[in-house]
PDB file of C-alpha atoms and ligand atoms in Angstrom:
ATOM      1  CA  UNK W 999       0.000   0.000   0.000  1.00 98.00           C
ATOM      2  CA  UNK W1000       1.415   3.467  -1.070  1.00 98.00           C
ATOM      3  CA  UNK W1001       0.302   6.097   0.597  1.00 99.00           C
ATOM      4  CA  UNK W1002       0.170   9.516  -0.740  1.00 99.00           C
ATOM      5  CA  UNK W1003      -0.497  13.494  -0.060  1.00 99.00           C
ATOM      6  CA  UNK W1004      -0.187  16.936  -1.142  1.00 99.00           C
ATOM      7  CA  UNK W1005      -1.241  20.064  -0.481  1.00 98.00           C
ATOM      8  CA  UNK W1006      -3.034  22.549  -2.976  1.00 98.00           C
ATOM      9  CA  UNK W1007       0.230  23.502  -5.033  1.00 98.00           C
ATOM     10  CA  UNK W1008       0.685  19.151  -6.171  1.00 98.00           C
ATOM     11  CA  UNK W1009      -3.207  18.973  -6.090  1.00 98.00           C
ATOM     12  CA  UNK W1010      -3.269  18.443  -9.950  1.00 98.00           C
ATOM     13  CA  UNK W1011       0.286  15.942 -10.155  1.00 98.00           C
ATOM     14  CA  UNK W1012      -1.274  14.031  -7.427  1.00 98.00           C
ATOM     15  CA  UNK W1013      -4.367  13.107  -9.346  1.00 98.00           C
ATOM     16  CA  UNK W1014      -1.924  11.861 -12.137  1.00 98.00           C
ATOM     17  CA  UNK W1015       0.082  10.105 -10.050  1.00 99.00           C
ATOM     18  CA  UNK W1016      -3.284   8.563  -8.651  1.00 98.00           C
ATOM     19  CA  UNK W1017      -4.225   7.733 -12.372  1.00 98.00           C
ATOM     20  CA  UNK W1018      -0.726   6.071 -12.932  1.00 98.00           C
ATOM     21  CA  UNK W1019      -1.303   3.905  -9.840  1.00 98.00           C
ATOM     22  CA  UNK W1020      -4.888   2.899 -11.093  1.00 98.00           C
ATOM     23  CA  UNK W1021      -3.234   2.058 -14.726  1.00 98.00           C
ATOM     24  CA  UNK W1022      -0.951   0.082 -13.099  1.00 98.00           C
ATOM     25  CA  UNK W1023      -2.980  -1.693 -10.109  1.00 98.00           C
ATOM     26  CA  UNK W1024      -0.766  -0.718  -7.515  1.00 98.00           C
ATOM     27  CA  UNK W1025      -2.985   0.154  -4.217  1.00 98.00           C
ATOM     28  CA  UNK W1026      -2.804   3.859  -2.524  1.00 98.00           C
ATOM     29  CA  UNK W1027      -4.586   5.657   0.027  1.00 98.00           C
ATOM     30  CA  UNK W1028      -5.265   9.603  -0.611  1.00 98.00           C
ATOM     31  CA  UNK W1029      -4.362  11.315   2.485  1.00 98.00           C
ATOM     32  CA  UNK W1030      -5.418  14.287   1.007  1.00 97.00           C
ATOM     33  CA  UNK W1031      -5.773  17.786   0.269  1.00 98.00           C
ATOM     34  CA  UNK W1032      -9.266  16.895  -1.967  1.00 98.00           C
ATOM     35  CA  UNK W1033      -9.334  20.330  -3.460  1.00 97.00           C
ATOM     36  CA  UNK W1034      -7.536  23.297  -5.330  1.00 97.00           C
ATOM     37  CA  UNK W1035      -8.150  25.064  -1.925  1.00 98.00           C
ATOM     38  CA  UNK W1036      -4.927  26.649  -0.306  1.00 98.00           C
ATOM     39  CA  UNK W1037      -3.952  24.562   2.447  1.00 98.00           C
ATOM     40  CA  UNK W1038      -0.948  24.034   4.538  1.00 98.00           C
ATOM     41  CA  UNK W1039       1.690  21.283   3.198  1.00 98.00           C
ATOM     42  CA  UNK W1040       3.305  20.283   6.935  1.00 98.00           C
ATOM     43  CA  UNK W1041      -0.397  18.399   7.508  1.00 98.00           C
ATOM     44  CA  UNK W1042      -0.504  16.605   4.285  1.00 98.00           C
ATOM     45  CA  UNK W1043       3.069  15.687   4.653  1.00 98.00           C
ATOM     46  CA  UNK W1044       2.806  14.611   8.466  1.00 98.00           C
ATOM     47  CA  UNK W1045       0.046  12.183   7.626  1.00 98.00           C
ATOM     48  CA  UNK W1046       1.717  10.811   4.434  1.00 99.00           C
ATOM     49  CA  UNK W1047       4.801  10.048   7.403  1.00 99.00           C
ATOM     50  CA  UNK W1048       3.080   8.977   9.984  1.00 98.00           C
ATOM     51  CA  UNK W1049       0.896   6.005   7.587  1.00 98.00           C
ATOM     52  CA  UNK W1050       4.660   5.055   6.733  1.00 98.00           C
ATOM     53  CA  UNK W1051       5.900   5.066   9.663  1.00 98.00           C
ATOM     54  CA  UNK W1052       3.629   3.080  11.531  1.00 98.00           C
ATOM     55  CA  UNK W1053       3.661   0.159   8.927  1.00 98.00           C
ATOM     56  CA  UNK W1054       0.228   1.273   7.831  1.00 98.00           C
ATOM     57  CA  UNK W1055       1.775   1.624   4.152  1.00 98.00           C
ATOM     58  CA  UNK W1056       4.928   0.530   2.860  1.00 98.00           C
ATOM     59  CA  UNK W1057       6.098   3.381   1.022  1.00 98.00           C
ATOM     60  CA  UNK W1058       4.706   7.407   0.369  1.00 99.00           C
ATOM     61  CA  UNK W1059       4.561   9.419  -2.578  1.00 99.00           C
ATOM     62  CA  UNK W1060       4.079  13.856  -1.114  1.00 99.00           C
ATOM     63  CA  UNK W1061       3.836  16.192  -3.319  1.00 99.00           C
ATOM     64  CA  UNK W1062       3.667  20.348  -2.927  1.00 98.00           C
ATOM     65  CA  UNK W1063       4.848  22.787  -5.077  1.00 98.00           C
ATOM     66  CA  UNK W1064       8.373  22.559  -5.223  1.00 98.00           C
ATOM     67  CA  UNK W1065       8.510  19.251  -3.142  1.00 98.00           C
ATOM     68  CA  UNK W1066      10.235  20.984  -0.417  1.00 98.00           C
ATOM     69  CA  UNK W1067       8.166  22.004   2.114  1.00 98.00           C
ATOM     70  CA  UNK W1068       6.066  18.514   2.399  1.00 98.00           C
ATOM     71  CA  UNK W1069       9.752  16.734   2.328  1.00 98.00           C
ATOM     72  CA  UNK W1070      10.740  18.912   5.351  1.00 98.00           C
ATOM     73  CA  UNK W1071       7.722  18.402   6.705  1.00 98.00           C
ATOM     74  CA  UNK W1072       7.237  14.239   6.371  1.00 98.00           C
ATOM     75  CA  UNK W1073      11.506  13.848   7.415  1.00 98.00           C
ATOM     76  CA  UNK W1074      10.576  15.098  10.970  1.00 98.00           C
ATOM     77  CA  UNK W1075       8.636  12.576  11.745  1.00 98.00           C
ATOM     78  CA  UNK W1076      10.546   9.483  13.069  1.00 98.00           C
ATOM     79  CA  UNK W1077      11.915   6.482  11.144  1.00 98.00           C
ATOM     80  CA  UNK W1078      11.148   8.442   7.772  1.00 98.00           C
ATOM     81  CA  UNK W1079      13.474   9.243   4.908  1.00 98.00           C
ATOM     82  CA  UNK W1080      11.837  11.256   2.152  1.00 99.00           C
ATOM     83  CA  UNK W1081      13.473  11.925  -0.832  1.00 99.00           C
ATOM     84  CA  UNK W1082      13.296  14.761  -3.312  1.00 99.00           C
ATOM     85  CA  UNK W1083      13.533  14.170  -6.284  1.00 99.00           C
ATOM     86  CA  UNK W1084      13.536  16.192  -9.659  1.00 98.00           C
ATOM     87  CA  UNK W1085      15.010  12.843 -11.987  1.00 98.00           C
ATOM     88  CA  UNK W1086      15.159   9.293 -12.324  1.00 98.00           C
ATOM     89  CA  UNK W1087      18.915   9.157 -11.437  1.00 99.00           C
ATOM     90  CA  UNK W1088      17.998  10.444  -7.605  1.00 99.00           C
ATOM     91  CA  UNK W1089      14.843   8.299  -7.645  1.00 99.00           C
ATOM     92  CA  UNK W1090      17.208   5.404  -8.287  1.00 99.00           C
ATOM     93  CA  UNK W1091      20.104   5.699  -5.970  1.00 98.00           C
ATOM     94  CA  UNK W1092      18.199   6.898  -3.240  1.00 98.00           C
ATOM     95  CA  UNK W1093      16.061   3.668  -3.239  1.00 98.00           C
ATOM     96  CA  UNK W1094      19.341   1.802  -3.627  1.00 98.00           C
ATOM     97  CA  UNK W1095      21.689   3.803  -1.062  1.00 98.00           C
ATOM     98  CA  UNK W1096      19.271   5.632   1.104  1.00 98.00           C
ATOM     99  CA  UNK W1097      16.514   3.237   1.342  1.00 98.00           C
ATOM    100  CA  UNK W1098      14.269   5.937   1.067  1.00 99.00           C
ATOM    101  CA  UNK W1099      10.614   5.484   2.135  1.00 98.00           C
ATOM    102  CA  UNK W1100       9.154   8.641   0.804  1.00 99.00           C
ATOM    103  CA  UNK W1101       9.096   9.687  -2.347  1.00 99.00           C
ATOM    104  CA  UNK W1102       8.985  14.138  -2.580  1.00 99.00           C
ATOM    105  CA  UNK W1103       8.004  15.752  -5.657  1.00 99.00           C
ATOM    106  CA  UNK W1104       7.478  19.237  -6.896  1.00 98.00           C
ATOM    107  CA  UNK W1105       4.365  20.352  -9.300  1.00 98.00           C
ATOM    108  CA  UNK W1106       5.883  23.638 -10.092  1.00 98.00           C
ATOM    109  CA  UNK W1107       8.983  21.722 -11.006  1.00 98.00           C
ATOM    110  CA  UNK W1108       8.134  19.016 -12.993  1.00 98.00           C
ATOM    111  CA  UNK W1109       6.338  17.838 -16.106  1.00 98.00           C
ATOM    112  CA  UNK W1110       3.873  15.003 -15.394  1.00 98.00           C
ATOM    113  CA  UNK W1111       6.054  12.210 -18.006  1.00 98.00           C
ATOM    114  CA  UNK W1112       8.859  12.864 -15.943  1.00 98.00           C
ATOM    115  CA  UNK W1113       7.209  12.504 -12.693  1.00 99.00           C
ATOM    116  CA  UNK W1114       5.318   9.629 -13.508  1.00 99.00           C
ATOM    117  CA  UNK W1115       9.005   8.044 -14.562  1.00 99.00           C
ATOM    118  CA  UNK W1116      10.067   9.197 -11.030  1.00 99.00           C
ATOM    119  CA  UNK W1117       7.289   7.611  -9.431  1.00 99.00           C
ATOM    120  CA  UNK W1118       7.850   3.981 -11.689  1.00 98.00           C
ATOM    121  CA  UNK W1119      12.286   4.137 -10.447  1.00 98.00           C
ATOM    122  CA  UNK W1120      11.199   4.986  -6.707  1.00 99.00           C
ATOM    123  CA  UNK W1121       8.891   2.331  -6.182  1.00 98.00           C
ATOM    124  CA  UNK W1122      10.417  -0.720  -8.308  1.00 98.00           C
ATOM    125  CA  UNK W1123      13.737  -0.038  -7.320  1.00 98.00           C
ATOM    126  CA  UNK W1124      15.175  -2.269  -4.127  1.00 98.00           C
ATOM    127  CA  UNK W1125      17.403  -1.042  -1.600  1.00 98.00           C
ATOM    128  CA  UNK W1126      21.192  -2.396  -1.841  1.00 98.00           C
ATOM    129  CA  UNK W1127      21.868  -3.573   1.380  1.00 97.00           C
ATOM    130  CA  UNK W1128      25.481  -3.943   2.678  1.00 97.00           C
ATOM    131  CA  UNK W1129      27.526  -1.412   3.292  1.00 97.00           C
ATOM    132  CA  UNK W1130      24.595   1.239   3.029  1.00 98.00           C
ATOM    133  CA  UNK W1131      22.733  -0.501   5.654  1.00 98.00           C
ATOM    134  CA  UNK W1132      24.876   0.407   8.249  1.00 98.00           C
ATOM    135  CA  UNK W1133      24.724   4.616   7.140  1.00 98.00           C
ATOM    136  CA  UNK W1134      20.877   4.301   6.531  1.00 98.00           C
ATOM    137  CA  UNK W1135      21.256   2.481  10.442  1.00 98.00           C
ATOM    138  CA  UNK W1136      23.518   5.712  11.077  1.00 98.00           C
ATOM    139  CA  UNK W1137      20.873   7.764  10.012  1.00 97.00           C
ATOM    140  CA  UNK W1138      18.651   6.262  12.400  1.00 97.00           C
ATOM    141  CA  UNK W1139      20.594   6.654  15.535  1.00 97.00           C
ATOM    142  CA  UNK W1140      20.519  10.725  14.484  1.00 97.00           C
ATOM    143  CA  UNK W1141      16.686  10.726  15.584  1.00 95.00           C
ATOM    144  CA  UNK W1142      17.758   9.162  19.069  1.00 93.00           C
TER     145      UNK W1142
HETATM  146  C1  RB5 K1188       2.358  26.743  -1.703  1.00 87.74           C
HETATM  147  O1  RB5 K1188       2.169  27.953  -2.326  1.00 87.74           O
HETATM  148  C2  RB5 K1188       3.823  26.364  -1.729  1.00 87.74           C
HETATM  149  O2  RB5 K1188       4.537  27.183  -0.876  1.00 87.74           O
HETATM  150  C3  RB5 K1188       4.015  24.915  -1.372  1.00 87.74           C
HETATM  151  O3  RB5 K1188       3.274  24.106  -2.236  1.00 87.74           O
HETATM  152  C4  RB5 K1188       5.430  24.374  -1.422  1.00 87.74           C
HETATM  153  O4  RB5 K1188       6.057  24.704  -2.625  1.00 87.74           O
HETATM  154  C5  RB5 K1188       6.258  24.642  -0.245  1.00 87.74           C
HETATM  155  O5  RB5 K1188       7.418  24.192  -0.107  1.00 87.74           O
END
């Protein structure tokens, strides 16, 4: 289960992403905003985190404007490690080094194509292991 959010500013690229997800059968739950209506990213991205976080979903696709608000936002919460990313090289490595569990994207930054080819690297990309366990495990012992 992916779980995914935005606030007003990726209100439009999260309704493609949505329709990419569909295409492909991949299951999602919409955390939200549900309209064009200004709103405040930290919410969108704190509930994107928190469904990661506690298991609820496996991995979480935010989305604001530029990306970096929400990714600000969802890395505060605990155990997360959102990524923003503007290309499929990022997307890549940061699955494979960083074991990143977020996905952050920006509206105002992006076409849809490439987003939708940032969404397809993140999520069927596998983490490396190894070597980059033990920083990702480094990472962790920051939020202690
Ligand atoms: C909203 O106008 C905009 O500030 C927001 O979507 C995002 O870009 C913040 O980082």
């Amino acid at each position: 289960m992916i779980a995914i959010g935005s606030d007003h500013g990726g209100f439009h690229l999260k309704a493609e992403v949505m329709k990419y997800l569909d295409e492909k059968g991949i299951a999602y739950k919409d955390y939200g905003t549900y309209s064009e209506e200004s709103c405040d990213y930290p919410i969108y991205g704190e509930k994107v985190a928190r469904a990661v976080a506690s298991g609820e979903c496996e991995k979480g696709i935010v989305i604001c404007g530029t990306g970096i608000g929400i990714s600000i936002s969802a890395n505060k919460i605990k155990g997360i490690r959102a990524a923003l990313c503007s290309d499929c090289f990022s997307a890549e490595m940061t699955r494979r080094h960083n074991d990143a569990n977020i996905l952050a994207m920006g509206e105002r930054v992006l076409g849809v194509g490439l987003a939708l080819k940032i969404v397809e690297t993140f999520l069927n990309t596998p983490f490396d292991g190894g070597r980059h366990a033990r920083r990702v495990a480094l990472i962790s012992e920051l939020e202690k």
